[in-house]
XYZ file of C-alpha atoms in Angstrom:
587
model
C 0.000 0.000 0.000
C 2.280 2.781 -1.268
C 1.535 6.031 -3.035
C 2.365 6.865 -6.625
C 5.474 9.053 -6.429
C 5.034 10.613 -9.861
C 1.428 11.730 -10.059
C -1.569 12.682 -7.995
C -3.848 9.886 -6.940
C -6.533 8.697 -9.325
C -8.017 6.336 -6.795
C -11.672 5.805 -6.160
C -11.837 7.899 -2.959
C -14.083 10.890 -3.575
C -12.725 14.272 -2.388
C -15.195 14.685 0.475
C -14.519 11.248 1.925
C -10.783 11.769 1.462
C -10.881 15.009 3.456
C -12.963 13.395 6.182
C -10.510 10.513 6.499
C -7.495 12.814 6.378
C -8.839 14.834 9.267
C -9.800 11.643 11.086
C -6.195 10.448 10.889
C -4.977 13.788 12.222
C -7.465 13.516 15.080
C -6.075 10.062 15.907
C -2.556 11.506 16.262
C -3.805 14.400 18.387
C -5.735 12.063 20.691
C -2.663 9.858 21.006
C -0.756 12.892 22.215
C -3.482 13.819 24.691
C -3.338 10.309 26.143
C 0.450 10.421 26.431
C 0.488 13.805 28.159
C -2.325 12.900 30.577
C -0.900 9.558 31.655
C 2.876 10.182 31.760
C 4.724 10.472 35.064
C 7.541 12.957 34.446
C 7.045 16.747 34.286
C 9.149 16.691 31.141
C 6.200 15.068 29.358
C 3.161 16.092 31.393
C 4.121 19.783 31.660
C 6.824 20.507 29.081
C 5.132 18.156 26.587
C 8.416 16.959 25.143
C 6.758 14.206 23.132
C 5.287 13.577 19.675
C 2.792 11.197 18.083
C 2.131 10.119 14.509
C 0.254 7.586 12.403
C 1.818 5.553 9.570
C 0.588 3.251 6.830
C 1.525 -0.483 6.886
C 4.648 0.213 4.826
C 5.910 2.786 7.333
C 5.019 5.984 5.449
C 3.750 8.792 7.666
C 0.060 9.606 7.260
C -0.585 12.189 9.963
C 1.007 13.795 12.995
C 0.022 15.780 16.040
C 1.284 19.343 16.327
C 4.257 18.457 18.477
C 8.044 18.696 18.183
C 9.450 19.254 14.645
C 12.745 17.501 15.386
C 10.804 14.441 16.581
C 8.305 14.255 13.758
C 10.644 14.627 10.819
C 12.943 11.961 12.251
C 10.305 9.494 13.444
C 9.876 7.847 10.016
C 13.479 6.677 10.329
C 12.598 4.984 13.620
C 9.554 3.289 12.124
C 11.662 2.101 9.193
C 14.270 0.674 11.594
C 11.554 -1.099 13.584
C 10.107 -2.644 10.413
C 13.556 -3.699 9.229
C 14.055 -5.597 12.480
C 10.473 -6.886 12.625
C 8.903 -7.028 9.136
C 5.209 -6.100 9.024
C 4.066 -9.664 8.395
C 5.770 -10.796 11.629
C 4.084 -8.206 13.864
C 1.116 -9.464 15.859
C -1.678 -7.507 17.546
C -0.431 -6.134 20.853
C 3.238 -6.006 19.815
C 5.271 -2.836 20.404
C 8.843 -2.181 19.295
C 11.060 0.081 21.427
C 14.204 1.828 20.172
C 16.395 4.888 20.680
C 19.624 4.001 18.834
C 20.646 7.102 16.817
C 22.433 4.818 14.395
C 19.323 2.684 13.853
C 16.611 5.229 13.216
C 16.806 7.242 16.431
C 17.825 10.830 17.125
C 19.534 10.902 20.511
C 19.336 8.484 23.410
C 16.843 10.313 25.680
C 14.208 10.103 22.921
C 12.549 6.683 23.252
C 10.290 5.693 20.361
C 7.556 3.056 20.658
C 6.158 1.589 17.429
C 2.989 -0.531 17.413
C 1.049 -2.294 14.635
C -2.681 -1.742 14.210
C -4.693 -4.683 12.882
C -8.275 -4.831 11.675
C -10.136 -7.760 10.140
C -6.989 -9.838 10.647
C -4.810 -7.530 8.533
C -2.248 -4.852 9.308
C -3.928 -1.536 8.431
C -1.704 1.093 10.068
C 1.169 1.702 12.471
C 1.151 3.981 15.507
C 4.341 5.536 16.819
C 5.257 8.039 19.467
C 8.465 9.518 20.797
C 9.043 10.902 24.279
C 12.099 12.575 25.755
C 12.879 10.687 28.958
C 14.466 12.785 31.692
C 17.193 10.178 32.240
C 18.393 7.147 30.293
C 21.645 6.584 32.176
C 25.068 7.650 31.010
C 27.749 9.761 32.637
C 25.534 12.573 33.929
C 22.058 12.819 35.406
C 19.607 13.802 32.700
C 21.703 12.047 30.031
C 22.825 15.321 28.439
C 26.574 14.780 28.756
C 28.036 17.991 27.352
C 31.580 16.589 27.458
C 30.812 13.161 25.999
C 33.197 11.961 23.292
C 31.485 8.652 22.538
C 27.865 7.575 22.470
C 28.584 5.059 25.229
C 28.775 7.926 27.760
C 25.332 9.229 26.808
C 23.116 6.475 28.182
C 21.615 3.101 27.410
C 21.448 2.400 23.672
C 18.438 0.391 22.550
C 18.257 -1.191 19.099
C 14.758 -2.186 17.922
C 13.423 -4.684 20.478
C 9.924 -5.820 21.410
C 8.861 -4.214 24.668
C 5.404 -5.770 24.295
C 4.527 -9.078 22.654
C 0.884 -9.909 22.095
C -0.063 -7.263 24.642
C 2.240 -8.607 27.376
C 5.202 -6.546 28.488
C 8.608 -8.107 27.996
C 9.801 -7.837 31.595
C 13.373 -8.759 30.693
C 13.651 -5.700 28.450
C 11.930 -3.490 31.047
C 14.286 -4.747 33.764
C 17.346 -4.186 31.593
C 16.316 -0.584 30.978
C 15.451 0.012 34.635
C 18.871 -1.242 35.745
C 20.633 1.369 33.608
C 18.783 4.555 34.554
C 18.701 6.737 37.667
C 14.910 6.984 37.909
C 13.524 3.549 36.958
C 10.018 4.102 38.335
C 9.549 7.245 36.307
C 10.872 5.536 33.173
C 8.437 2.643 33.540
C 5.587 5.071 34.077
C 6.421 7.115 30.988
C 6.791 3.982 28.862
C 3.375 2.778 30.012
C 1.995 6.141 28.923
C 3.586 5.699 25.495
C 2.008 2.245 25.247
C -1.361 3.709 26.214
C -1.035 6.361 23.503
C -0.554 3.691 20.853
C -3.524 1.835 22.346
C -5.644 4.925 21.743
C -4.591 4.872 18.092
C -5.494 1.199 17.834
C -9.020 1.880 19.090
C -9.663 4.912 16.915
C -8.261 3.415 13.710
C -10.382 0.330 14.365
C -13.455 2.547 14.554
C -12.528 4.229 11.266
C -12.111 0.859 9.540
C -15.415 -0.369 10.962
C -17.173 2.654 9.507
C -15.522 2.949 6.089
C -14.135 -0.522 5.387
C -10.566 -1.704 5.174
C -10.234 -1.319 1.396
C -11.437 2.283 1.306
C -9.215 3.227 4.223
C -6.207 1.647 2.504
C -6.873 3.635 -0.659
C -7.364 6.808 1.354
C -4.013 6.441 3.141
C -2.280 6.380 -0.245
C -4.403 9.215 -1.619
C -3.612 11.416 1.379
C 0.088 11.168 0.571
C -0.465 11.794 -3.142
C -2.467 14.919 -2.348
C 0.325 16.380 -0.205
C 2.947 15.541 -2.834
C 0.918 17.347 -5.493
C 0.525 20.436 -3.326
C 4.218 20.484 -2.381
C 5.303 20.310 -6.021
C 2.952 23.170 -6.828
C 4.366 25.226 -3.960
C 7.954 24.573 -5.059
C 7.038 25.590 -8.608
C 6.268 29.087 -7.276
C 9.844 29.505 -5.995
C 12.534 30.986 -8.277
C 14.720 28.247 -9.710
C 18.408 28.411 -8.948
C 21.184 27.444 -6.550
C 21.499 29.219 -3.221
C 24.291 28.665 -0.704
C 24.742 29.684 2.915
C 26.802 28.652 5.916
C 26.804 29.322 9.634
C 28.626 27.965 12.662
C 28.186 26.367 16.054
C 30.360 27.961 18.732
C 32.264 24.777 19.555
C 32.018 21.066 20.199
C 32.456 21.041 23.984
C 35.909 19.525 23.753
C 37.907 22.599 22.815
C 37.223 22.456 19.097
C 35.341 25.018 17.072
C 33.739 26.893 15.589
C 31.965 24.131 13.678
C 30.775 25.008 10.175
C 27.525 23.810 8.642
C 27.102 24.633 4.958
C 24.321 23.896 2.500
C 23.520 24.464 -1.150
C 19.823 24.557 -1.977
C 18.854 23.770 -5.574
C 15.314 24.587 -6.740
C 14.521 23.015 -10.093
C 11.696 21.131 -11.845
C 9.302 21.262 -8.879
C 11.934 19.711 -6.627
C 14.277 20.947 -3.915
C 17.688 19.410 -3.389
C 19.776 20.204 -0.308
C 23.487 19.377 -0.412
C 25.478 19.732 2.813
C 28.887 19.447 1.159
C 31.340 21.797 2.830
C 30.093 20.951 6.304
C 32.776 20.087 8.857
C 33.619 16.496 9.652
C 32.117 14.999 12.793
C 33.691 16.380 15.940
C 35.082 14.765 19.114
C 32.319 16.314 21.263
C 28.596 15.740 21.445
C 27.555 18.086 18.607
C 27.054 15.465 15.917
C 23.739 14.646 14.288
C 22.543 11.396 12.735
C 21.007 11.692 9.297
C 17.466 11.437 10.711
C 17.916 14.725 12.569
C 19.353 16.558 9.566
C 16.558 15.284 7.347
C 13.995 16.400 9.916
C 15.418 19.942 10.071
C 15.496 20.114 6.276
C 11.854 19.113 5.961
C 10.879 21.713 8.532
C 12.698 24.524 6.717
C 11.161 23.579 3.368
C 7.658 23.561 4.835
C 8.212 27.005 6.342
C 9.122 28.629 3.019
C 6.572 26.815 0.849
C 3.104 26.273 2.295
C 2.890 25.252 5.967
C -0.764 24.326 5.412
C 0.164 21.338 3.240
C -0.839 18.237 5.248
C 2.422 16.885 6.728
C 2.984 13.290 5.677
C 5.371 11.201 3.604
C 3.979 12.577 0.345
C 4.807 16.117 1.411
C 8.519 15.280 1.368
C 8.731 13.296 -1.884
C 9.989 16.346 -3.855
C 12.754 17.034 -1.295
C 16.150 15.359 -1.564
C 18.858 15.521 1.125
C 22.528 14.802 0.462
C 24.544 14.830 3.685
C 28.089 13.445 3.369
C 28.745 10.580 5.775
C 31.147 11.298 8.597
C 30.174 14.960 8.926
C 28.392 16.667 11.821
C 25.138 16.372 9.844
C 25.510 12.635 9.153
C 27.653 11.226 11.917
C 28.960 7.691 12.071
C 29.388 5.587 15.237
C 30.639 5.831 17.869
C 30.290 9.625 17.735
C 28.457 11.312 20.609
C 25.200 12.764 19.314
C 23.111 14.109 22.175
C 23.739 17.707 21.110
C 23.132 16.950 17.454
C 19.427 16.502 17.984
C 19.336 19.627 20.152
C 21.770 22.087 18.598
C 22.842 20.885 15.149
C 19.176 20.652 14.143
C 18.727 24.332 15.036
C 21.758 25.415 13.055
C 20.691 23.407 10.021
C 17.464 25.430 10.010
C 19.418 28.693 10.307
C 21.618 27.691 7.380
C 18.697 26.700 5.172
C 16.781 29.864 6.053
C 19.867 31.844 5.096
C 19.948 30.101 1.722
C 16.226 30.507 1.113
C 16.482 34.198 2.040
C 18.363 34.719 -1.194
C 15.512 33.181 -3.155
C 12.433 34.398 -1.262
C 13.552 36.971 1.331
C 10.027 38.041 2.232
C 9.155 34.524 3.377
C 12.098 33.990 5.699
C 12.522 35.271 9.242
C 15.851 36.423 10.600
C 17.672 33.880 12.727
C 15.960 32.936 15.960
C 17.884 32.144 19.111
C 19.329 29.063 17.389
C 19.714 26.917 20.495
C 17.620 24.905 22.916
C 19.596 26.038 26.006
C 19.558 22.510 27.450
C 19.810 22.363 31.233
C 19.814 19.344 33.533
C 19.998 18.922 37.301
C 20.423 15.616 39.076
C 21.230 14.157 42.437
C 19.464 12.824 45.509
C 16.378 14.629 46.752
C 16.850 15.171 50.524
C 13.094 15.224 51.009
C 12.698 11.512 50.275
C 16.212 10.193 49.710
C 15.377 9.227 46.123
C 17.430 10.067 43.029
C 16.025 12.668 40.679
C 16.784 13.982 37.195
C 15.421 17.254 35.829
C 15.701 18.401 32.218
C 14.376 21.368 30.310
C 15.035 23.520 27.298
C 14.831 27.302 27.405
C 12.967 29.698 25.164
C 14.501 32.767 23.580
C 13.969 35.254 20.778
C 12.285 34.487 17.464
C 13.679 36.369 14.477
C 12.025 39.473 13.075
C 10.218 38.957 9.767
C 8.595 41.033 7.061
C 5.698 42.890 8.655
C 6.133 41.715 12.269
C 8.559 41.773 15.166
C 9.962 38.495 16.419
C 8.187 36.813 19.330
C 9.705 37.167 22.784
C 10.707 34.242 24.974
C 9.512 31.320 22.863
C 10.897 27.978 21.800
C 12.139 28.360 18.257
C 12.010 26.099 15.201
C 12.962 22.501 16.014
C 11.898 22.801 19.651
C 8.196 23.277 20.301
C 7.950 22.439 23.981
C 6.666 24.441 26.898
C 8.701 25.472 29.904
C 8.542 23.727 33.262
C 6.245 25.891 35.413
C 8.003 27.225 38.493
C 5.382 25.657 40.751
C 5.901 22.214 39.206
C 9.684 22.511 39.221
C 9.816 23.509 42.885
C 7.348 20.813 43.926
C 8.959 17.935 42.051
C 12.644 18.742 42.592
C 14.933 20.287 45.253
C 15.236 23.430 43.113
C 13.860 26.967 43.293
C 13.247 29.496 40.516
C 14.770 32.767 41.709
C 14.149 34.839 38.606
C 12.315 34.461 35.307
C 12.139 37.459 32.983
C 12.702 38.800 29.487
C 16.140 40.188 28.620
C 15.767 43.847 27.606
C 17.755 44.944 24.539
C 18.462 41.336 23.474
C 16.430 41.473 20.239
C 18.322 42.527 17.116
C 17.480 46.021 15.866
C 15.603 46.332 12.604
C 12.519 47.721 10.950
C 11.038 44.710 12.711
C 13.117 43.842 15.738
C 14.077 40.372 16.867
C 12.319 38.758 19.803
C 13.791 38.998 23.286
C 15.672 36.252 25.054
C 14.914 35.072 28.582
C 16.698 35.041 31.915
C 15.946 32.103 34.192
C 17.792 31.683 37.501
C 17.449 28.314 39.248
C 18.818 27.750 42.749
C 19.997 24.383 44.027
C 18.352 23.450 47.333
C 20.596 20.414 47.776
C 23.899 19.115 46.468
C 23.255 18.585 42.755
C 25.082 18.072 39.494
C 24.199 20.552 36.762
C 24.924 20.157 33.047
C 24.535 22.865 30.421
C 24.527 22.280 26.678
C 23.841 25.444 24.712
C 25.044 27.490 21.749
C 24.874 30.984 20.233
C 27.059 32.311 23.055
C 29.866 33.497 20.765
C 28.188 33.782 17.375
C 25.000 35.831 17.453
C 21.800 35.026 15.531
C 21.996 36.861 12.192
C 19.709 39.590 10.932
C 18.164 39.773 7.463
C 17.658 42.596 4.942
C 19.773 45.024 6.955
C 18.599 43.892 10.386
C 21.142 43.591 13.185
C 22.068 40.369 15.007
C 20.339 39.390 18.204
C 22.273 39.369 21.453
C 24.157 36.132 22.134
C 23.345 34.115 25.235
C 25.221 34.131 28.536
C 25.364 31.738 31.479
C 26.518 32.378 35.028
C 26.985 30.642 38.344
C 25.778 32.971 41.080
C 26.868 32.659 44.684
C 24.836 31.522 47.680
C 22.137 33.388 49.592
C 24.504 36.060 50.987
C 25.237 37.402 47.511
C 21.629 37.225 46.429
C 19.858 39.192 49.159
C 16.557 37.519 48.406
C 16.812 37.581 44.642
C 19.366 37.092 41.885
C 21.453 40.248 41.401
C 21.228 42.473 38.346
C 24.986 42.826 38.478
C 27.192 39.857 37.631
C 30.108 41.148 39.699
C 31.716 38.328 41.624
C 29.943 35.591 39.654
C 31.461 32.943 37.394
C 30.786 32.828 33.659
C 29.894 29.272 32.653
C 31.043 27.469 29.560
C 27.915 26.735 27.507
C 28.879 23.064 27.301
C 29.933 22.084 30.804
C 29.056 20.145 33.954
C 29.238 21.460 37.531
C 28.715 20.230 41.091
C 26.618 22.756 43.003
C 26.239 23.353 46.709
C 22.913 24.322 48.287
C 22.223 28.012 47.659
C 24.217 28.263 44.426
C 22.233 29.486 41.445
C 22.608 28.877 37.721
C 21.544 31.851 35.603
C 20.695 31.097 31.974
C 20.333 34.138 29.684
C 19.133 33.038 26.271
C 19.842 34.712 22.911
C 17.560 37.197 21.222
C 16.415 36.901 17.629
C 17.924 38.762 14.714
C 16.277 41.880 13.312
C 14.607 42.237 9.915
C 15.071 45.330 7.743
C 16.957 48.586 8.222
C 16.645 49.905 11.808
C 16.295 53.393 10.369
C 12.925 52.367 8.960
C 11.435 51.345 12.300
C 8.318 53.287 13.173
C 8.615 55.624 16.144
C 5.506 54.267 17.829
C 7.014 50.790 17.855
C 10.135 52.086 19.561
C 8.040 53.989 22.077
C 5.947 50.931 22.830
C 9.016 48.763 23.482
C 10.487 51.522 25.655
C 7.257 51.806 27.636
C 7.084 48.021 28.156
C 10.697 47.801 29.261
C 11.765 45.687 26.279
C 14.378 48.233 25.270
C 16.381 50.818 27.182
C 16.895 54.491 26.339
C 20.571 53.834 25.665
C 19.645 51.147 23.166
C 17.176 53.455 21.430
C 19.961 55.956 20.823
C 22.546 53.338 19.864
C 20.517 51.089 17.566
C 17.925 53.447 16.136
C 19.575 56.850 16.337
C 16.425 58.223 17.948
C 15.717 60.492 20.883
C 13.730 58.396 23.398
C 11.626 61.445 24.232
C 10.519 61.859 20.630
C 10.149 58.198 19.595
C 6.354 58.158 19.784
C 5.546 60.706 17.105
C 4.626 58.131 14.464
C 7.704 58.785 12.332
C 10.522 56.443 11.460
C 13.389 56.026 13.880
C 15.414 58.827 12.270
C 12.475 61.220 12.513
C 12.129 61.544 8.733
């Protein structure tokens, strides 16, 4: 049951029924996600919602997805393919579920555990459900399994090739025990895996209802037609882009092991209703953890293409048929074992998007935003909770500035591009872990100046309430997010270790005097009362700052998003006269 790659479907599904079934499949994925979020144990899934769900046809082609995490969803087809390679469709029985996280066998990085389950109806395989969840700890050298100084994948946690976690509906306790023995928080891991299994169970029920109503043959034809429809729309969208070759490159600050900067380069070719992306010129894989498997690079490429074509095209396997990715093996965008890869999923994916947006800006500048913060600002804490004597592992990513774009300022304090999670609410964080949020605010002046300024970064100060280990894996600390069309770069990020309560006087200081600047890829042992301060990058600006309207400057000044000094420096305007409705120069 595969779609025709060369033409739109001429199957017998009428357009109305096709649209009904397409939306039904999307609803299945969304309900899967609701089940996963409601039933998971860890705040990383229940509150941050670091998880994704999708539905596939029996051959492993994606049919629909929930609106979750781009880096998960574009890579998940690789996981489904790996599961089907290990367990061919005709060997999968009702109630089976295949677990995997191996980045070199369809995975992305080790904390992302994917569970793949067949869906049978009338004795036949009719679909496949899959979901991916970021587990707060999967073992490895550091709590949270984000080892910023890892040089091999073996230091990053337990590596799981495709294996049946459930057989005929019964959990394989040997596999569950093996996983539990290699993680710091086994109870939480078992709970989150049960939630993933429940999510796939929701898909099984809902797809069964769809087949009961429409019949297995019609549903099979519709799953192919859905893909053909997206392929047709994507080719039409690409045809509207100017043909040509467009090249761009950008860098990661370093690899965490003293090497860097790390270059990522891409040439985008638009021709004959197709887009080819060639990453030749990208640096070879590095000793540190900033390497990405091909699934991650492909995922970031698909995301960037959707952004500059038509984001309303239904996302499925057909949508990506006209897109070709060539990533040389052994580079940071197509790493080979045993390279460490935890930061590839998190940071390389972001830079791939920045590079592709830079290339597309040459072709269709009005459709492309300036660079966003370009990092996920990954932060982990781990240790023993003195309240109950149990080990804990906390993980979160941090929002920052979205890039300015034609007609609108960038958004402030949001997760950008490949990350689409929420934050961990302060109340949840302080209840679940021996941590305290001391400060959480926007960073004034961090957005790049422009006719449309970049979004502001965030400052989040978290105090250790016990002896803990803290790991930071972040980027855009040395190389700022770029502006477009004359816009200025956003402010790079900064990270500090603040002293204990005596230096804080009830709240984190505005001054950083006497504090220690942290390496953005580093691990630290903290004493109670010490505070980690993460200040995330702002987005780049769009357009000449001289063209910014005075009322926009006045509004930002009034809301505290920009200071008077910055108004004079970036816009050449008198703060007292910035609200007269003129451009920044008063013309």
